[in-house]
mmCIF file of C-alpha atoms in Angstrom:
data_model
loop_
_atom_site.group_PDB
_atom_site.id
_atom_site.type_symbol
_atom_site.label_atom_id
_atom_site.label_comp_id
_atom_site.label_asym_id
_atom_site.label_seq_id
_atom_site.Cartn_x
_atom_site.Cartn_y
_atom_site.Cartn_z
ATOM 1 C CA MET V 2 -12.605 26.095 -33.795
ATOM 2 C CA SER V 3 -15.095 28.689 -34.970
ATOM 3 C CA THR V 4 -15.398 32.162 -33.474
ATOM 4 C CA GLY V 5 -18.730 31.093 -31.955
ATOM 5 C CA GLU V 6 -17.181 28.061 -30.251
ATOM 6 C CA LEU V 7 -14.349 30.176 -28.867
ATOM 7 C CA LYS V 8 -16.771 32.799 -27.546
ATOM 8 C CA THR V 9 -18.625 30.146 -25.515
ATOM 9 C CA LEU V 10 -15.295 29.230 -23.879
ATOM 10 C CA LEU V 11 -14.419 32.856 -23.158
ATOM 11 C CA THR V 12 -17.628 34.065 -21.496
ATOM 12 C CA ASP V 13 -15.671 35.227 -18.417
ATOM 13 C CA TYR V 14 -14.106 37.984 -20.496
ATOM 14 C CA ARG V 15 -15.840 41.321 -21.053
ATOM 15 C CA SER V 16 -15.058 41.113 -24.769
ATOM 16 C CA PRO V 17 -14.487 37.520 -25.955
ATOM 17 C CA GLU V 18 -13.749 38.838 -29.437
ATOM 18 C CA MET V 19 -10.905 41.041 -28.183
ATOM 19 C CA LYS V 20 -9.549 38.073 -26.223
ATOM 20 C CA ILE V 21 -9.577 35.971 -29.405
ATOM 21 C CA HIS V 22 -7.521 38.652 -31.190
ATOM 22 C CA SER V 23 -5.164 38.781 -28.207
ATOM 23 C CA LEU V 24 -4.690 34.989 -28.257
ATOM 24 C CA GLU V 25 -3.966 35.160 -31.965
ATOM 25 C CA ARG V 26 -1.321 37.877 -31.456
ATOM 26 C CA GLU V 27 0.258 35.784 -28.695
ATOM 27 C CA GLY V 28 0.474 32.775 -31.012
ATOM 28 C CA VAL V 29 -1.963 30.688 -28.962
ATOM 29 C CA LEU V 30 -4.457 30.633 -31.845
ATOM 30 C CA ILE V 31 -3.729 30.359 -35.562
ATOM 31 C CA SER V 32 -6.235 31.944 -37.941
ATOM 32 C CA LEU V 33 -7.056 29.566 -40.810
ATOM 33 C CA LYS V 34 -9.542 32.012 -42.333
ATOM 34 C CA ARG V 35 -11.992 34.603 -41.044
ATOM 35 C CA GLY V 36 -13.934 32.983 -38.189
ATOM 36 C CA LEU V 37 -11.949 29.716 -38.068
ATOM 37 C CA TYR V 38 -9.022 29.066 -35.729
ATOM 38 C CA LEU V 39 -6.623 26.316 -34.737
ATOM 39 C CA ILE V 40 -4.962 25.996 -31.346
ATOM 40 C CA SER V 41 -1.215 26.376 -31.855
ATOM 41 C CA PRO V 42 0.686 23.054 -31.902
ATOM 42 C CA ARG V 43 3.026 24.391 -29.191
ATOM 43 C CA ILE V 44 -0.032 24.668 -26.912
ATOM 44 C CA SER V 45 -1.956 21.555 -27.974
ATOM 45 C CA GLY V 46 1.134 19.368 -28.358
ATOM 46 C CA LYS V 47 -0.312 18.005 -31.616
ATOM 47 C CA PRO V 48 1.079 18.764 -35.067
ATOM 48 C CA PRO V 49 -1.497 20.313 -37.419
ATOM 49 C CA MET V 50 -3.114 17.845 -39.815
ATOM 50 C CA PRO V 51 -3.275 19.488 -43.270
ATOM 51 C CA GLU V 52 -5.954 17.112 -44.561
ATOM 52 C CA LEU V 53 -8.361 17.778 -41.693
ATOM 53 C CA ASN V 54 -7.783 21.524 -41.938
ATOM 54 C CA ALA V 55 -8.450 21.338 -45.691
ATOM 55 C CA ASN V 56 -11.790 19.598 -45.023
ATOM 56 C CA ARG V 57 -12.760 22.252 -42.463
ATOM 57 C CA LEU V 58 -11.607 25.324 -44.379
ATOM 58 C CA TYR V 59 -14.050 24.969 -47.257
ATOM 59 C CA GLY V 60 -16.730 22.331 -47.513
ATOM 60 C CA PRO V 61 -18.059 20.068 -48.616
ATOM 61 C CA SER V 62 -14.647 19.013 -49.873
ATOM 62 C CA TYR V 63 -12.200 16.124 -49.969
ATOM 63 C CA VAL V 64 -8.410 16.062 -50.372
ATOM 64 C CA SER V 65 -7.325 14.897 -53.828
ATOM 65 C CA LEU V 66 -5.208 15.604 -56.918
ATOM 66 C CA HIS V 67 -1.395 15.688 -56.608
ATOM 67 C CA TYR V 68 -1.460 15.963 -52.816
ATOM 68 C CA ALA V 69 -3.437 12.714 -52.461
ATOM 69 C CA LEU V 70 -1.400 10.939 -55.159
ATOM 70 C CA ARG V 71 1.750 11.787 -53.212
ATOM 71 C CA ARG V 72 0.184 10.651 -49.905
ATOM 72 C CA TYR V 73 -0.558 7.278 -51.522
ATOM 73 C CA GLY V 74 3.025 7.045 -52.805
ATOM 74 C CA LEU V 75 1.889 7.095 -56.439
ATOM 75 C CA ILE V 76 4.081 10.025 -57.525
ATOM 76 C CA PRO V 77 7.642 10.794 -56.355
ATOM 77 C CA GLU V 78 7.561 14.598 -56.064
ATOM 78 C CA GLU V 79 6.839 16.341 -52.778
ATOM 79 C CA VAL V 80 3.609 18.361 -52.866
ATOM 80 C CA TYR V 81 3.306 21.362 -50.572
ATOM 81 C CA ARG V 82 -0.067 22.766 -51.659
ATOM 82 C CA VAL V 83 -3.022 20.853 -50.174
ATOM 83 C CA THR V 84 -5.346 20.264 -53.127
ATOM 84 C CA SER V 85 -9.030 19.413 -52.759
ATOM 85 C CA MET V 86 -12.247 19.046 -54.741
ATOM 86 C CA THR V 87 -15.522 20.718 -53.778
ATOM 87 C CA THR V 88 -19.090 21.150 -55.022
ATOM 88 C CA ARG V 89 -18.675 24.893 -54.470
ATOM 89 C CA HIS V 90 -16.740 27.489 -56.460
ATOM 90 C CA THR V 91 -13.006 27.178 -57.050
ATOM 91 C CA ARG V 92 -11.144 28.885 -54.166
ATOM 92 C CA GLN V 93 -7.723 29.225 -52.607
ATOM 93 C CA PHE V 94 -6.729 30.035 -49.025
ATOM 94 C CA GLU V 95 -3.308 30.966 -47.684
ATOM 95 C CA ASN V 96 -2.631 30.906 -43.953
ATOM 96 C CA PRO V 97 0.309 30.139 -41.624
ATOM 97 C CA LEU V 98 -0.146 26.403 -42.308
ATOM 98 C CA GLY V 99 0.273 26.733 -46.072
ATOM 99 C CA VAL V 100 -1.742 26.989 -49.279
ATOM 100 C CA PHE V 101 -5.083 25.186 -49.633
ATOM 101 C CA SER V 102 -6.677 25.113 -53.087
ATOM 102 C CA TYR V 103 -10.116 23.835 -54.127
ATOM 103 C CA ARG V 104 -11.493 22.917 -57.561
ATOM 104 C CA GLY V 105 -15.229 22.860 -58.183
ATOM 105 C CA VAL V 106 -16.932 19.788 -59.698
ATOM 106 C CA LYS V 107 -20.490 18.537 -60.258
ATOM 107 C CA THR V 108 -22.289 16.959 -57.297
ATOM 108 C CA ASP V 109 -22.826 13.550 -58.939
ATOM 109 C CA TYR V 110 -19.124 13.301 -59.790
ATOM 110 C CA PHE V 111 -18.032 14.649 -56.380
ATOM 111 C CA SER V 112 -19.558 11.770 -54.392
ATOM 112 C CA ILE V 113 -17.676 8.965 -56.197
ATOM 113 C CA GLY V 114 -14.594 7.288 -54.705
ATOM 114 C CA LEU V 115 -14.312 8.945 -51.297
ATOM 115 C CA ALA V 116 -12.585 7.389 -48.288
ATOM 116 C CA GLN V 117 -12.727 8.381 -44.644
ATOM 117 C CA ARG V 118 -9.196 8.009 -43.319
ATOM 118 C CA GLU V 119 -8.054 8.066 -39.714
ATOM 119 C CA GLU V 120 -4.606 9.066 -38.492
ATOM 120 C CA GLU V 121 -3.593 9.710 -34.902
ATOM 121 C CA GLY V 122 -7.237 9.565 -33.850
ATOM 122 C CA THR V 123 -8.295 12.224 -36.369
ATOM 123 C CA ARG V 124 -10.620 11.546 -39.297
ATOM 124 C CA PHE V 125 -10.646 13.314 -42.638
ATOM 125 C CA ILE V 126 -12.034 12.702 -46.123
ATOM 126 C CA MET V 127 -9.695 11.981 -49.008
ATOM 127 C CA ALA V 128 -10.200 10.622 -52.505
ATOM 128 C CA THR V 129 -9.288 6.991 -53.139
ATOM 129 C CA PRO V 130 -6.203 6.478 -55.353
ATOM 130 C CA GLU V 131 -8.500 5.888 -58.342
ATOM 131 C CA LYS V 132 -10.510 9.060 -57.764
ATOM 132 C CA SER V 133 -7.349 11.093 -57.103
ATOM 133 C CA LEU V 134 -6.030 10.088 -60.520
ATOM 134 C CA CYS V 135 -9.387 10.760 -62.214
ATOM 135 C CA ASP V 136 -9.484 14.205 -60.585
ATOM 136 C CA THR V 137 -5.947 14.922 -61.792
ATOM 137 C CA ILE V 138 -6.888 13.954 -65.351
ATOM 138 C CA LEU V 139 -10.054 16.048 -65.098
ATOM 139 C CA GLU V 140 -8.136 19.129 -63.931
ATOM 140 C CA THR V 141 -5.225 18.872 -66.392
ATOM 141 C CA SER V 142 -5.945 21.046 -69.411
ATOM 142 C CA TYR V 143 -3.288 19.870 -71.882
ATOM 143 C CA LEU V 144 -3.976 16.110 -71.912
ATOM 144 C CA PRO V 145 -4.515 14.275 -75.217
ATOM 145 C CA SER V 146 -8.158 13.265 -75.478
ATOM 146 C CA ARG V 147 -8.200 10.388 -77.958
ATOM 147 C CA SER V 148 -5.042 8.311 -77.626
ATOM 148 C CA VAL V 149 -4.499 5.597 -75.015
ATOM 149 C CA ARG V 150 -0.777 5.840 -75.721
ATOM 150 C CA GLY V 151 -0.857 9.607 -75.233
ATOM 151 C CA LEU V 152 -2.467 9.152 -71.820
ATOM 152 C CA GLU V 153 0.102 6.500 -70.909
ATOM 153 C CA VAL V 154 2.956 8.867 -71.808
ATOM 154 C CA PHE V 155 1.390 11.635 -69.698
ATOM 155 C CA LEU V 156 1.002 9.350 -66.673
ATOM 156 C CA GLU V 157 4.475 7.856 -66.981
ATOM 157 C CA GLU V 158 6.569 10.847 -68.059
ATOM 158 C CA ASP V 159 4.731 14.002 -66.968
ATOM 159 C CA LEU V 160 3.015 12.804 -63.798
ATOM 160 C CA ARG V 161 5.716 10.154 -63.130
ATOM 161 C CA LEU V 162 2.997 7.860 -61.815
ATOM 162 C CA ASP V 163 3.865 4.415 -60.439
ATOM 163 C CA MET V 164 2.370 2.496 -63.374
ATOM 164 C CA ASP V 165 2.529 -0.867 -61.563
ATOM 165 C CA ALA V 166 0.055 0.509 -59.012
ATOM 166 C CA LEU V 167 -2.603 0.778 -61.733
ATOM 167 C CA LYS V 168 -2.860 -3.030 -61.706
ATOM 168 C CA ASP V 169 -4.497 -2.807 -58.271
ATOM 169 C CA PHE V 170 -6.919 -0.008 -59.171
ATOM 170 C CA ASP V 171 -10.651 -0.558 -58.689
ATOM 171 C CA LEU V 172 -12.075 -0.206 -62.195
ATOM 172 C CA ASP V 173 -15.571 0.418 -60.822
ATOM 173 C CA VAL V 174 -14.513 3.835 -59.480
ATOM 174 C CA VAL V 175 -13.020 4.876 -62.834
ATOM 175 C CA GLU V 176 -16.077 3.589 -64.711
ATOM 176 C CA ARG V 177 -18.398 5.587 -62.458
ATOM 177 C CA CYS V 178 -16.282 8.701 -63.037
ATOM 178 C CA ALA V 179 -16.467 8.088 -66.791
ATOM 179 C CA ALA V 180 -20.261 7.793 -66.608
ATOM 180 C CA VAL V 181 -20.848 11.228 -65.052
ATOM 181 C CA GLY V 182 -17.647 13.266 -65.431
ATOM 182 C CA ASN V 183 -16.335 15.458 -68.198
ATOM 183 C CA LYS V 184 -13.470 14.141 -70.368
ATOM 184 C CA LYS V 185 -15.259 10.824 -70.868
ATOM 185 C CA ASP V 186 -12.842 9.858 -73.676
ATOM 186 C CA LEU V 187 -9.874 10.187 -71.337
ATOM 187 C CA PHE V 188 -11.540 8.181 -68.591
ATOM 188 C CA ARG V 189 -12.366 5.440 -71.109
ATOM 189 C CA ASN V 190 -8.734 5.464 -72.244
ATOM 190 C CA LEU V 191 -7.690 5.098 -68.602
ATOM 191 C CA ILE V 192 -10.006 2.085 -68.260
ATOM 192 C CA ILE V 193 -8.444 0.500 -71.373
ATOM 193 C CA LEU V 194 -4.949 1.157 -70.015
ATOM 194 C CA ILE V 195 -5.733 -0.325 -66.585
ATOM 195 C CA LYS V 196 -7.282 -3.429 -68.161
ATOM 196 C CA LYS V 197 -4.172 -3.856 -70.324
ATOM 197 C CA LEU V 198 -1.885 -3.633 -67.282
ATOM 198 C CA LYS V 199 -4.017 -6.083 -65.291
ATOM 199 C CA LYS V 200 -3.489 -8.846 -67.881
#
């Protein structure tokens, strides 16, 4: 909830702003960033949803990169930082719920491969598996840029990606990323690799 929304609920108080600070000190409200609050799970009875909070903290944005790959079961490691892509500047927020990081990309690339997911009656925006992988490739600085084999080694050994899952990837999403994104050579190599695995 924003400060403005809270103030409309606290009009009976002489100073709604002081009441907000009091509720935060008491642990009733959790401050996500300046002007944005979450009702404590012990009050609401609902566990916080990192993906929804990531969408709200800094927008427009969608959850992606290693966090999304892990959510889809494509990589084995636990990921504790909620990683997102945005059309705005690269930013990072730390609050009682964790670390939320955002990487800036071009608008035409941003809009490709997004999915609205719903869990426990709450909706949030997350990259599809294909877009999550493309974003990870885009944001990894040390990748080889010309070798299909080099990309395969990175995916299998460094990222520890479930390579069998690539057989089910929607090539259209990767092709659209290749058309407008940076690292076109790497995206084309990914397309070649996926086609090889689909045979």
